[in-house]
Coordinates of C-alpha atoms in Angstrom, one line a residue:
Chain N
X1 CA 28.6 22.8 137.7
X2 CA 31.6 24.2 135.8
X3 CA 33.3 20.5 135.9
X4 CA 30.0 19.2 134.7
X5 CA 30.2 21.9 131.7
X6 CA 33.9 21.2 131.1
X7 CA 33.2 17.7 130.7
X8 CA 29.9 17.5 128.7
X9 CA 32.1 20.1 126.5
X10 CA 35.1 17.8 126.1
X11 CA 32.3 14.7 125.4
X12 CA 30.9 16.6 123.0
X13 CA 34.3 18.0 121.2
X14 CA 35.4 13.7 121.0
X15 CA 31.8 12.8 119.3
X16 CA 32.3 15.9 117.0
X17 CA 36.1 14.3 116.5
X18 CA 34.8 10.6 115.6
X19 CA 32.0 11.9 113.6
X20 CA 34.8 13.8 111.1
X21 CA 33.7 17.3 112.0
X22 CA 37.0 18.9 112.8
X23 CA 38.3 22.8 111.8
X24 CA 38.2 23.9 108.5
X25 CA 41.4 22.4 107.6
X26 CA 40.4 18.8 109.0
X27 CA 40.9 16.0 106.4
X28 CA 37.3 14.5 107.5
X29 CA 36.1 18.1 106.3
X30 CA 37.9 19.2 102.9
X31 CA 39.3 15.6 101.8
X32 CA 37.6 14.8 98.3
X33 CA 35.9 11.4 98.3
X34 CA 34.6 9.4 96.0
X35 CA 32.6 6.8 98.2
X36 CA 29.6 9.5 99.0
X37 CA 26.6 10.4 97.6
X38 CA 27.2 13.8 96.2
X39 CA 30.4 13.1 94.4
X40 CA 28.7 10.2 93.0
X41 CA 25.9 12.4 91.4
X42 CA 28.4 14.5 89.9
X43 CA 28.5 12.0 86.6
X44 CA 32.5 11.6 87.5
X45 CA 34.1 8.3 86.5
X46 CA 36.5 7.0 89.5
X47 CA 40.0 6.7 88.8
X48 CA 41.8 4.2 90.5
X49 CA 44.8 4.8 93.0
X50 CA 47.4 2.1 92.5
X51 CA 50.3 3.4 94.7
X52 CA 51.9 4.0 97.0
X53 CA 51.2 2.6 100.5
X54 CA 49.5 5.2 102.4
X55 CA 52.3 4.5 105.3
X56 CA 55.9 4.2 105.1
X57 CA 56.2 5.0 101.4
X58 CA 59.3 7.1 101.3
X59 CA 59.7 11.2 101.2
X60 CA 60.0 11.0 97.5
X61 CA 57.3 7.9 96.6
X62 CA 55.8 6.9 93.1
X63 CA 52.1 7.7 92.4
X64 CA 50.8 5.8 90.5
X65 CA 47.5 4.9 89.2
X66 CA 44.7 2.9 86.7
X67 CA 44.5 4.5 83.4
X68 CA 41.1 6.5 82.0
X69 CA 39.6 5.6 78.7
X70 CA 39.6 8.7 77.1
X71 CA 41.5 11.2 79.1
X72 CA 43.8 13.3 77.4
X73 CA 45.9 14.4 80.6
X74 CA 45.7 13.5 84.7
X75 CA 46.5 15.9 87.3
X76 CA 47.8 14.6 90.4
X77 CA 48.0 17.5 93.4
X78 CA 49.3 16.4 96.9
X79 CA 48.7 18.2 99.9
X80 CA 49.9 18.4 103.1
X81 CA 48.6 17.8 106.8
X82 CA 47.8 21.6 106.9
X83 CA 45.5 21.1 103.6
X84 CA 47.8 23.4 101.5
X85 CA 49.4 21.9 98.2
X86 CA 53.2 20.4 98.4
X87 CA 53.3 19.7 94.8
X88 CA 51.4 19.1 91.9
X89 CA 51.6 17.3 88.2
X90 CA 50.1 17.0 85.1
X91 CA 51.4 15.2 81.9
X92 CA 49.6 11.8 80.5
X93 CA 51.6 9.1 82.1
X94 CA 50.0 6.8 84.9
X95 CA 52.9 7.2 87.1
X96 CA 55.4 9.5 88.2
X97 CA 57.7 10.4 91.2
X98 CA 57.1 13.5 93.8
X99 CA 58.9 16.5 92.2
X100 CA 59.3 14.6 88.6
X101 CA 62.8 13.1 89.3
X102 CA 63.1 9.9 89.6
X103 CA 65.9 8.9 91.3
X104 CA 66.6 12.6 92.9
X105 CA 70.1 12.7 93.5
X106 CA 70.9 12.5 97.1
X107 CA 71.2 15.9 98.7
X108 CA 68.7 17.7 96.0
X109 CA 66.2 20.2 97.1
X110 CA 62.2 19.7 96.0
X111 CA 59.1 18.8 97.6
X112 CA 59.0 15.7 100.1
X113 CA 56.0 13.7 101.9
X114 CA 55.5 14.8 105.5
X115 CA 53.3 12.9 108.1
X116 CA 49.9 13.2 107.1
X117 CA 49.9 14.8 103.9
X118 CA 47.8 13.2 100.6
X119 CA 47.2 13.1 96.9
X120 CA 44.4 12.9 94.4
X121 CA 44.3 12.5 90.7
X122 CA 41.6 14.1 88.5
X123 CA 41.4 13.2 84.6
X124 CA 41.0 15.4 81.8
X125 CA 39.6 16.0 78.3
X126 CA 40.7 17.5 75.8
X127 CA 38.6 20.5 76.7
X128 CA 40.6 20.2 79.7
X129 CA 37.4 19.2 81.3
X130 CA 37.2 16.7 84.9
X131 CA 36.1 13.2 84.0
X132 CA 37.3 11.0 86.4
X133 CA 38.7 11.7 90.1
X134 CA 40.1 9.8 92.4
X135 CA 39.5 9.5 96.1
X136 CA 41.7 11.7 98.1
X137 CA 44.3 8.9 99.4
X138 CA 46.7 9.4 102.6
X139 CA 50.5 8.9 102.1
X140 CA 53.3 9.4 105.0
X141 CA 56.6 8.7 105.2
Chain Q
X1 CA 52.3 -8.9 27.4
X2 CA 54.6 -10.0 30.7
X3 CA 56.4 -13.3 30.1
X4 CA 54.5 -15.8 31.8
X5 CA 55.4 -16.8 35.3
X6 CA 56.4 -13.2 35.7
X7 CA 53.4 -13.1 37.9
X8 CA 55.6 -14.2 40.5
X9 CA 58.3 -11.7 40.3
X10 CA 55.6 -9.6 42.6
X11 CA 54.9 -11.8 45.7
X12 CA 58.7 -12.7 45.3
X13 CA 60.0 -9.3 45.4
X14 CA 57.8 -8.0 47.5
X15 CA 58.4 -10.8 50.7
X16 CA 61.7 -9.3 50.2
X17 CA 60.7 -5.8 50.3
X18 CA 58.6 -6.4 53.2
X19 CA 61.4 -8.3 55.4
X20 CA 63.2 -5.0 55.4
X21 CA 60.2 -3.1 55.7
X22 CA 59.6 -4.4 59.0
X23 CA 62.7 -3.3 60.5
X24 CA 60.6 -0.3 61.5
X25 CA 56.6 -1.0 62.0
X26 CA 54.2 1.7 61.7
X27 CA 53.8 4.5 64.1
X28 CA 50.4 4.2 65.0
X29 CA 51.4 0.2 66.0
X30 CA 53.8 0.8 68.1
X31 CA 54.0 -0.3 71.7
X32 CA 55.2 2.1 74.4
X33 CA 57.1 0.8 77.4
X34 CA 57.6 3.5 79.0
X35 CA 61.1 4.5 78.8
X36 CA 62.2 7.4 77.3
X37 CA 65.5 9.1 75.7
X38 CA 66.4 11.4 78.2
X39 CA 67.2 15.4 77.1
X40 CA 70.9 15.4 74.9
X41 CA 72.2 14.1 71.8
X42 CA 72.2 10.8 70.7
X43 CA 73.6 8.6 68.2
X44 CA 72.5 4.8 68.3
X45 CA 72.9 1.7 65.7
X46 CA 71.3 -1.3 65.0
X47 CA 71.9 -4.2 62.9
X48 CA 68.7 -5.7 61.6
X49 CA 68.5 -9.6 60.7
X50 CA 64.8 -11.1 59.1
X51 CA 63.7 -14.1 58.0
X52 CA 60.3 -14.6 56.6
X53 CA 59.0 -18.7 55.4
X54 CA 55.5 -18.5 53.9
X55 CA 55.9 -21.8 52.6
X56 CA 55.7 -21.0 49.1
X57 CA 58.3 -18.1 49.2
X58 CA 61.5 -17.9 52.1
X59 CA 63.2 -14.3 52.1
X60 CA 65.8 -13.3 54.2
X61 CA 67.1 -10.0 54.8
X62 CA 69.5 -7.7 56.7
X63 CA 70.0 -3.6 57.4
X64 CA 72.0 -1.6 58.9
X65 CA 70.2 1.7 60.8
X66 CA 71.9 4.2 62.0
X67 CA 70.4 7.1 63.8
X68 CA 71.3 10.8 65.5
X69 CA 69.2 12.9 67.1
X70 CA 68.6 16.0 69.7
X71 CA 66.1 15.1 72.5
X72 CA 65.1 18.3 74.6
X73 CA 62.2 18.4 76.9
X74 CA 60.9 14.9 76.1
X75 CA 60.6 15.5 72.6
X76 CA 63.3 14.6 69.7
X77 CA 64.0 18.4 68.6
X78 CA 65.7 17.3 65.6
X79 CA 67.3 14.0 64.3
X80 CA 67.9 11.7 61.2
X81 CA 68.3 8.4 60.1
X82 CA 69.8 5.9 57.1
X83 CA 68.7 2.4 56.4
X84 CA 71.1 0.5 54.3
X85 CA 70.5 -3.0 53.6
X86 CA 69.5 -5.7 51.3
X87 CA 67.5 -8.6 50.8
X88 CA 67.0 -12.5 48.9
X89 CA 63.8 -14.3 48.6
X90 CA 63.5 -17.4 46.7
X91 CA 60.5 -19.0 45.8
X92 CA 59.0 -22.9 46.0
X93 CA 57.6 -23.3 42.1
X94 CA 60.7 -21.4 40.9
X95 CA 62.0 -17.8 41.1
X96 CA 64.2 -15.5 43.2
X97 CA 64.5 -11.8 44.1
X98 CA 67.3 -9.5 45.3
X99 CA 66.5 -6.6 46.4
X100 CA 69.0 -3.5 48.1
X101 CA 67.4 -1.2 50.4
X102 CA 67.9 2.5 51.2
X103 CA 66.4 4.5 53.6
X104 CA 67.0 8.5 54.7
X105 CA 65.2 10.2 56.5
X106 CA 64.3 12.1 59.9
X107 CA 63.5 11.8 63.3
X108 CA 60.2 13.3 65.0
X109 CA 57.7 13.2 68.3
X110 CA 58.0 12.3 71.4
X111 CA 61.0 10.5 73.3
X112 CA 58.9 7.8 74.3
X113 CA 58.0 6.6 70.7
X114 CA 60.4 8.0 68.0
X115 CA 58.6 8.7 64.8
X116 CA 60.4 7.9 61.3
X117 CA 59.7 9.5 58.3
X118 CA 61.6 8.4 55.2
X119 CA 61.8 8.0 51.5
X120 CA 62.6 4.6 51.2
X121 CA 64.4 3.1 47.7
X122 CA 63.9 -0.7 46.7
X123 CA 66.0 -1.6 43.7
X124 CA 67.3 -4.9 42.5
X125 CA 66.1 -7.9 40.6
X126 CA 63.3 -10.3 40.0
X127 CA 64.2 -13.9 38.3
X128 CA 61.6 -15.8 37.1
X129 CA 61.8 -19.0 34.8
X130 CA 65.4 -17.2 33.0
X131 CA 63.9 -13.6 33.2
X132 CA 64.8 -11.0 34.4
X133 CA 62.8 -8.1 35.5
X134 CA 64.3 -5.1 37.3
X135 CA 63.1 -3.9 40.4
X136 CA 63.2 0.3 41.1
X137 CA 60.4 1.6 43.1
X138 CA 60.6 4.1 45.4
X139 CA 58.1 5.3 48.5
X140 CA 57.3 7.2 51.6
X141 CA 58.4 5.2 54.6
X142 CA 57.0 5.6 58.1
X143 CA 57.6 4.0 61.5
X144 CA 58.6 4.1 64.7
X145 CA 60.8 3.1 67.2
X146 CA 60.4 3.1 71.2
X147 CA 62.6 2.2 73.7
X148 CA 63.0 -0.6 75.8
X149 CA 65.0 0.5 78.6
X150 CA 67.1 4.0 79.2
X151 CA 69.9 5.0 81.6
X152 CA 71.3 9.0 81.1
X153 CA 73.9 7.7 79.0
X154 CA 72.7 4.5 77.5
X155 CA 68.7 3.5 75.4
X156 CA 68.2 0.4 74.2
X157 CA 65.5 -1.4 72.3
X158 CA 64.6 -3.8 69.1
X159 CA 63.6 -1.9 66.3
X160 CA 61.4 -4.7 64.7
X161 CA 59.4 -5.5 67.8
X162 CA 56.4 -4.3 66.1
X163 CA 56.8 -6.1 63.0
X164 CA 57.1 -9.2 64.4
X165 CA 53.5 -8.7 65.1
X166 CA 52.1 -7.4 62.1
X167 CA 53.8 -10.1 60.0
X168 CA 52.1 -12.7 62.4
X169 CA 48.6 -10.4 62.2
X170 CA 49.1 -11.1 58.4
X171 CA 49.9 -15.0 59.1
X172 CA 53.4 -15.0 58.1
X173 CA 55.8 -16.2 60.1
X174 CA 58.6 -13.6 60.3
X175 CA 61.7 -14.2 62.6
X176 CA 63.6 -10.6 63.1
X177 CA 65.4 -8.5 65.7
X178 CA 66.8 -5.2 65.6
X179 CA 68.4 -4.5 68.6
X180 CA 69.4 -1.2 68.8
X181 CA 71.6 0.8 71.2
X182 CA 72.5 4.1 71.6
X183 CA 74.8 6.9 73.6
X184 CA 74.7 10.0 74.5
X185 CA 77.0 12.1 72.7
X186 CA 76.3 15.4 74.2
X187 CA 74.1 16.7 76.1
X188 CA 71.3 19.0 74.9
X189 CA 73.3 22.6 74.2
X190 CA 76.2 21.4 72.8
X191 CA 75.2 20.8 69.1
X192 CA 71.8 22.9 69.5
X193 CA 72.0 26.3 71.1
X194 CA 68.3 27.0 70.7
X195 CA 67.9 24.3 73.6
X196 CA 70.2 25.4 75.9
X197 CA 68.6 25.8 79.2
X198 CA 70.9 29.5 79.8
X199 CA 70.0 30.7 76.8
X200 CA 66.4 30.2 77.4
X201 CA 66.3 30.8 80.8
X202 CA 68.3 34.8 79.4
X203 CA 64.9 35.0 76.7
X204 CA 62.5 33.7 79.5
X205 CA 63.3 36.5 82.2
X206 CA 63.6 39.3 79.3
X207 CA 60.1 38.2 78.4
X208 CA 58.9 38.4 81.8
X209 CA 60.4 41.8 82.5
X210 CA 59.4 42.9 79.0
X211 CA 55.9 41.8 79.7
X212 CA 55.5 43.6 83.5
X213 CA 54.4 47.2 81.9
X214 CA 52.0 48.1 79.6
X215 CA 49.1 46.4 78.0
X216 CA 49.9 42.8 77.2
X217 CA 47.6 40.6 75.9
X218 CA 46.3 37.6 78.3
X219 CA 46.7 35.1 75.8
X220 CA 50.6 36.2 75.9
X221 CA 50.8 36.1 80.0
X222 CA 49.1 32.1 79.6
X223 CA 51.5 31.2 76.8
X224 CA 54.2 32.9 78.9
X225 CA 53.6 30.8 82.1
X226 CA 53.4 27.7 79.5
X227 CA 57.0 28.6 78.5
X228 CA 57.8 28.7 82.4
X229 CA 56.5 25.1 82.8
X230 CA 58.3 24.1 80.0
X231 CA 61.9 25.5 80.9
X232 CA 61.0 24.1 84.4
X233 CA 59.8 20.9 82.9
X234 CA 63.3 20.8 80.9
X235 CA 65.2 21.5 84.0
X236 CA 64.1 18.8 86.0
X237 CA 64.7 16.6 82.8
X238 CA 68.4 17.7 83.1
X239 CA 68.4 16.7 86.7
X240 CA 67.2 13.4 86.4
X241 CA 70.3 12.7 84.7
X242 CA 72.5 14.9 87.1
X243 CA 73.6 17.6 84.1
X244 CA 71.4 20.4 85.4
X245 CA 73.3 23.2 84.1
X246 CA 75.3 25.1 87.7
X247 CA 72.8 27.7 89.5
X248 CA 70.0 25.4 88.4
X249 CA 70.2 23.1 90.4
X250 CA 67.1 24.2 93.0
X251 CA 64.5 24.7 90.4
X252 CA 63.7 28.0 88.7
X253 CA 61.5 29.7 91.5
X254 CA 64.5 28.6 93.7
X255 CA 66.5 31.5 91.3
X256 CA 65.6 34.8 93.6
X257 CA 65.6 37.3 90.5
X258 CA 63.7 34.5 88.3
X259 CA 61.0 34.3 91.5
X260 CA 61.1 37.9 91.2
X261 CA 59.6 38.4 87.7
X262 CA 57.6 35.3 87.4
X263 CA 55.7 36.8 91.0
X264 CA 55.6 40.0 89.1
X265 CA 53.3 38.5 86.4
X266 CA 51.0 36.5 89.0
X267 CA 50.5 40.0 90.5
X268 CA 49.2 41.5 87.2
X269 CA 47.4 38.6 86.0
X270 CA 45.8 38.2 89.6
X271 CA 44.8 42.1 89.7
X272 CA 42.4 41.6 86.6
X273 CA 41.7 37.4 86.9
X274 CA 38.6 38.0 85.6
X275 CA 40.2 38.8 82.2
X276 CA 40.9 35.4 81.9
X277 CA 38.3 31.8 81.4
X278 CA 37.9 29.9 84.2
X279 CA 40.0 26.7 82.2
X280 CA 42.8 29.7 82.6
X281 CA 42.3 30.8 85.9
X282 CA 42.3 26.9 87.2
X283 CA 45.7 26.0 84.1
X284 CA 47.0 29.6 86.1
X285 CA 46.8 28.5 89.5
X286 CA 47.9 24.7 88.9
X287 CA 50.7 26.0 87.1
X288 CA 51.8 27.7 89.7
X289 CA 51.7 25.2 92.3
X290 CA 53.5 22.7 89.8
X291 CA 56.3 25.3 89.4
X292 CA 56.5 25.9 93.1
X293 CA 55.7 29.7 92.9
X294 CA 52.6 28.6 95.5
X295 CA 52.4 25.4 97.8
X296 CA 53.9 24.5 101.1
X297 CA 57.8 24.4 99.6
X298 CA 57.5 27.4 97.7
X299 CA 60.7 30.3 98.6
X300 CA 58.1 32.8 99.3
X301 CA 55.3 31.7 101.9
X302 CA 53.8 35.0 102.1
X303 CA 53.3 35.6 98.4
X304 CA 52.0 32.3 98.0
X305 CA 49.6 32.3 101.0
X306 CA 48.0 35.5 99.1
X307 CA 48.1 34.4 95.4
X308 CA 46.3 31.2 96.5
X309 CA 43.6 33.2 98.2
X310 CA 43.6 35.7 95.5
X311 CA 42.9 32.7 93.1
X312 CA 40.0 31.4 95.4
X313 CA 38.6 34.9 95.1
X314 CA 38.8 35.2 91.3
X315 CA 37.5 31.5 91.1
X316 CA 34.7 32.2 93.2
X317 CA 33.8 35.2 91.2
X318 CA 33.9 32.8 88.0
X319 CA 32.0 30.0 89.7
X320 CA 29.2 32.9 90.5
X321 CA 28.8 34.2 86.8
X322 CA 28.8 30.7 85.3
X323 CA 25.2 29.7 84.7
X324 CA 23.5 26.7 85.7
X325 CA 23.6 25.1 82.5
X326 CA 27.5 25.1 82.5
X327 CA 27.7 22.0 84.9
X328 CA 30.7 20.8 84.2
X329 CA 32.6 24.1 84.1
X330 CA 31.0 24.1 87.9
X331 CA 32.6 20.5 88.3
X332 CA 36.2 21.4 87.3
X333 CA 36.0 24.3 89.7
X334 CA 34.7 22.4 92.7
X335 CA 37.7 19.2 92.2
X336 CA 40.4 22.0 91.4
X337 CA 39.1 23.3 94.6
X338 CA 39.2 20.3 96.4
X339 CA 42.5 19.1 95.3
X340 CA 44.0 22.2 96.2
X341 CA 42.6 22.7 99.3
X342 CA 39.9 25.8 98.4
X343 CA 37.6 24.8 101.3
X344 CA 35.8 28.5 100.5
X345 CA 35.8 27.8 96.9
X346 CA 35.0 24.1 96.9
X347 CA 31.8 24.7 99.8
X348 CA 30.5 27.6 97.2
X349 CA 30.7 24.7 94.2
X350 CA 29.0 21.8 96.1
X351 CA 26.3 24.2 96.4
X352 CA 25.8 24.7 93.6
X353 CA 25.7 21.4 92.2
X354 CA 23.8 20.2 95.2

């Protein structure tokens, strides 16, 4: 009986995995999206990722992304597998490098891409208002 | 009365006038590349050749630019510039111009796309069927110049890219090049001590301490964590180019006393968050993850851990007393909250806007 229990447990725990419903912390849970029905309804445009590859793009990569009609600044935030922020940006070019330096001198301290982490970019008025967002896109190392 | 056929001492002198002109086009035409004068002093020359053919009237023309100017933080702090050169236009049906050209002025705006703005001098000589008619007029000048390509020590570029393009808009056929190059002479506190990143790190933390006690106004405490950016902003500028002054190289939360002061002012701006609009809260909170006072590399874990939950607090508080009506005020709060990771914060906005 408890084997039975164990096991319809553990069953249960791998559909609850595949169907995206982890901890708190899960990317299936928190992860912003852009592909689903509510984010659509918020009136948002999409902002295009561009770069980088979601695997094997560096500890230091380039973000870079499709401009926005309009916006005044973009603010790119990138997390980490935890969910808690590594970095963020804001500044009104459509690229820039983790940390702001490109071509960080060998040896330099700042943030770097771990396995898992991932970035967004959200653009803004002038009233410093949302009007586009991205999807929430994976990036390792 | 003008003599006759003085009627074309105008497009005459003015094909010559407007062959120099285009050594600089207009700001607002200008084309950005991308590349930018990084922070320092810099002195750069160009030597300016045009040649325009309208088939009634040929002009030729050729300047020499020279240019100096203090970059800090992206933006030219202070520069200037002289135009010398001169021009000869002949035309088809009879006629000829000559036309010297000076030009001082100074430097402005961002180091992407430098802004020129210049009292410019024409003087010389129209010649039309054996008269003469002198030429002295002088005008405000504008342009701009951006850069092509930029190294620390080396930015390059052609000066008349732009006009190539409005002489063709205009139908003329206008063959010109500018190329310009310039060095960096110095970097940005030698000739300019107000932008030397010591000297405003020294006002920054006396601000910060200064502003710890007593009443200070919020508006101060924003504008005081904008100046924090900035200086942080300007160091990683420095380091880009490897001339990040010594003990700066880690960053300004990586200085302990610095991360001292600047956690000081989180603490009192986070024990009365409500103080501030929720466009502050969210600028307050992204700031600080963009300095690296809060986020995964930040020197402190444990103070970051509680001014990020502090934040969602005081976020959540401004997300409940915004009404309905203020939908996207509830927006910016749920994708703040979402790209920082707010799970709390970003459930309490979906449902609201659900």
């Amino acid at each position: 009986m408890k084997r039975a229990l164990i096991h319809l447990m553990a069953v249960a725990a791998g559909v609850a995995a595949l169907a995206g419903c982890g901890g708190p912390d899960s990317p299936g849970e928190d992860t912003l999206s852009t592909g689903d029905e509510f984010t659509a309804s918020l009136g948002l445009e999409i902002l295009e990722l561009v770069g980088p590859a979601e695997e094997r793009a560096g500890k230091i990569p380039v973000f870079e992304w499709e401009p926005v009609q309009g916006a005044a600044a973009y603010r790119l935030v990138v997390r980490n597998a935890a969910g808690g922020p590594i970095w963020a940006w804001q500044g009104t070019d459509t690229s820039v490098t983790l940390g702001g330096i490109d071509d960080r001198p060998p040896g330099a301290g700042g943030p770097v891409i771990t396995d898992g982490s991932r970035w967004s970019v959200a653009a803004l008025d002038a009233d410093d208002h949302v009007t586009a967002i991205s999807e929430e896109r994976a990036v390792s190392p | 009365v003008l003599p006759r056929g003085t009627r074309w001492r105008w497009p005459v002198a003015a094909l010559a006038a407007m062959v120099l002109a285009t050594a600089a086009a207009p700001a607002t035409a200008q084309q950005e590349s991308g590349a930018a004068f990084p922070s320092g002093t810099w002195a750069g020359s160009a030597t300016y050749l045009g040649a325009l053919d309208t088939g009634s009237v040929s002009a030729f023309a050729d300047s020499v630019i020279n240019f100096r100017m203090l970059v800090s933080s992206g933006q030219v702090a202070s520069g200037t510039i002289a135009m010398i050169g001169s021009s000869h236009s002949v035309a088809l049906e009879g006629g000829s111009a000559d036309i010297a050209f000076a030009a001082d002025g100074t430097l402005s705006g961002p180091a992407t796309r430098v802004l020129i703005t210049a009292e410019a001098v024409f003087s010389g000589i129209a010649r039309v069927e054996g008269y003469e008619v002198p030429i002295d007029i002088s005008m405000p000048f504008g342009g701009s110049f951006s850069p092509s390509w930029a190294t620390c020590t080396e930015v390059g570029g052609d000066l008349a890219t732009e006009g190539r393009d409005i002489a063709a808009a205009q139908g003329l056929q206008l063959d010109a090049e500018a190329i310009f190059l310039a060095m960096r002479v110095s970097d940005a506190g030698a000739e300019d001590p107000d932008h030397y990143i010591p000297k405003d790190y020294a006002d920054l933390v006396d601000d910060l301490i200064a502003a710890q006690s007593g009443d200070v106004p919020t508006s101060d405490l924003v504008d005081l964590i904008r100046r924090v950016e900035e200086l942080n902003a300007q160091i990683i500028g420095a380091a880009a180019c490897g001339e990040t002054p010594a003990g700066f190289e880690e960053g300004l939360v990586k200085d302990d006393f610095f991360l001292q002061q600047l956690k000081a002012i989180y603490d009192k701006i986070l024990k009365s968050p409500g103080d501030y609009s929720t466009h502050e809260q969210i600028f307050l909170l992204m700031s600080a993850v963009r300095v690296g006072v809060i986020g995964a590399s930040a020197p402190d874990q444990g103070f970051s851990d509680s001014a990020l939950l502090l934040f969602e607090a005081a976020l959540s508080d401004a997300l409940a007393a915004t009404p309905d009506g203020e939908q996207k005020t509830i927006v910016d709060i749920y994708i703040a909250a979402k790209q920082v990771g707010l799970t709390d914060l970003a459930a309490a906005a979906e449902a609201r806007l659900g």
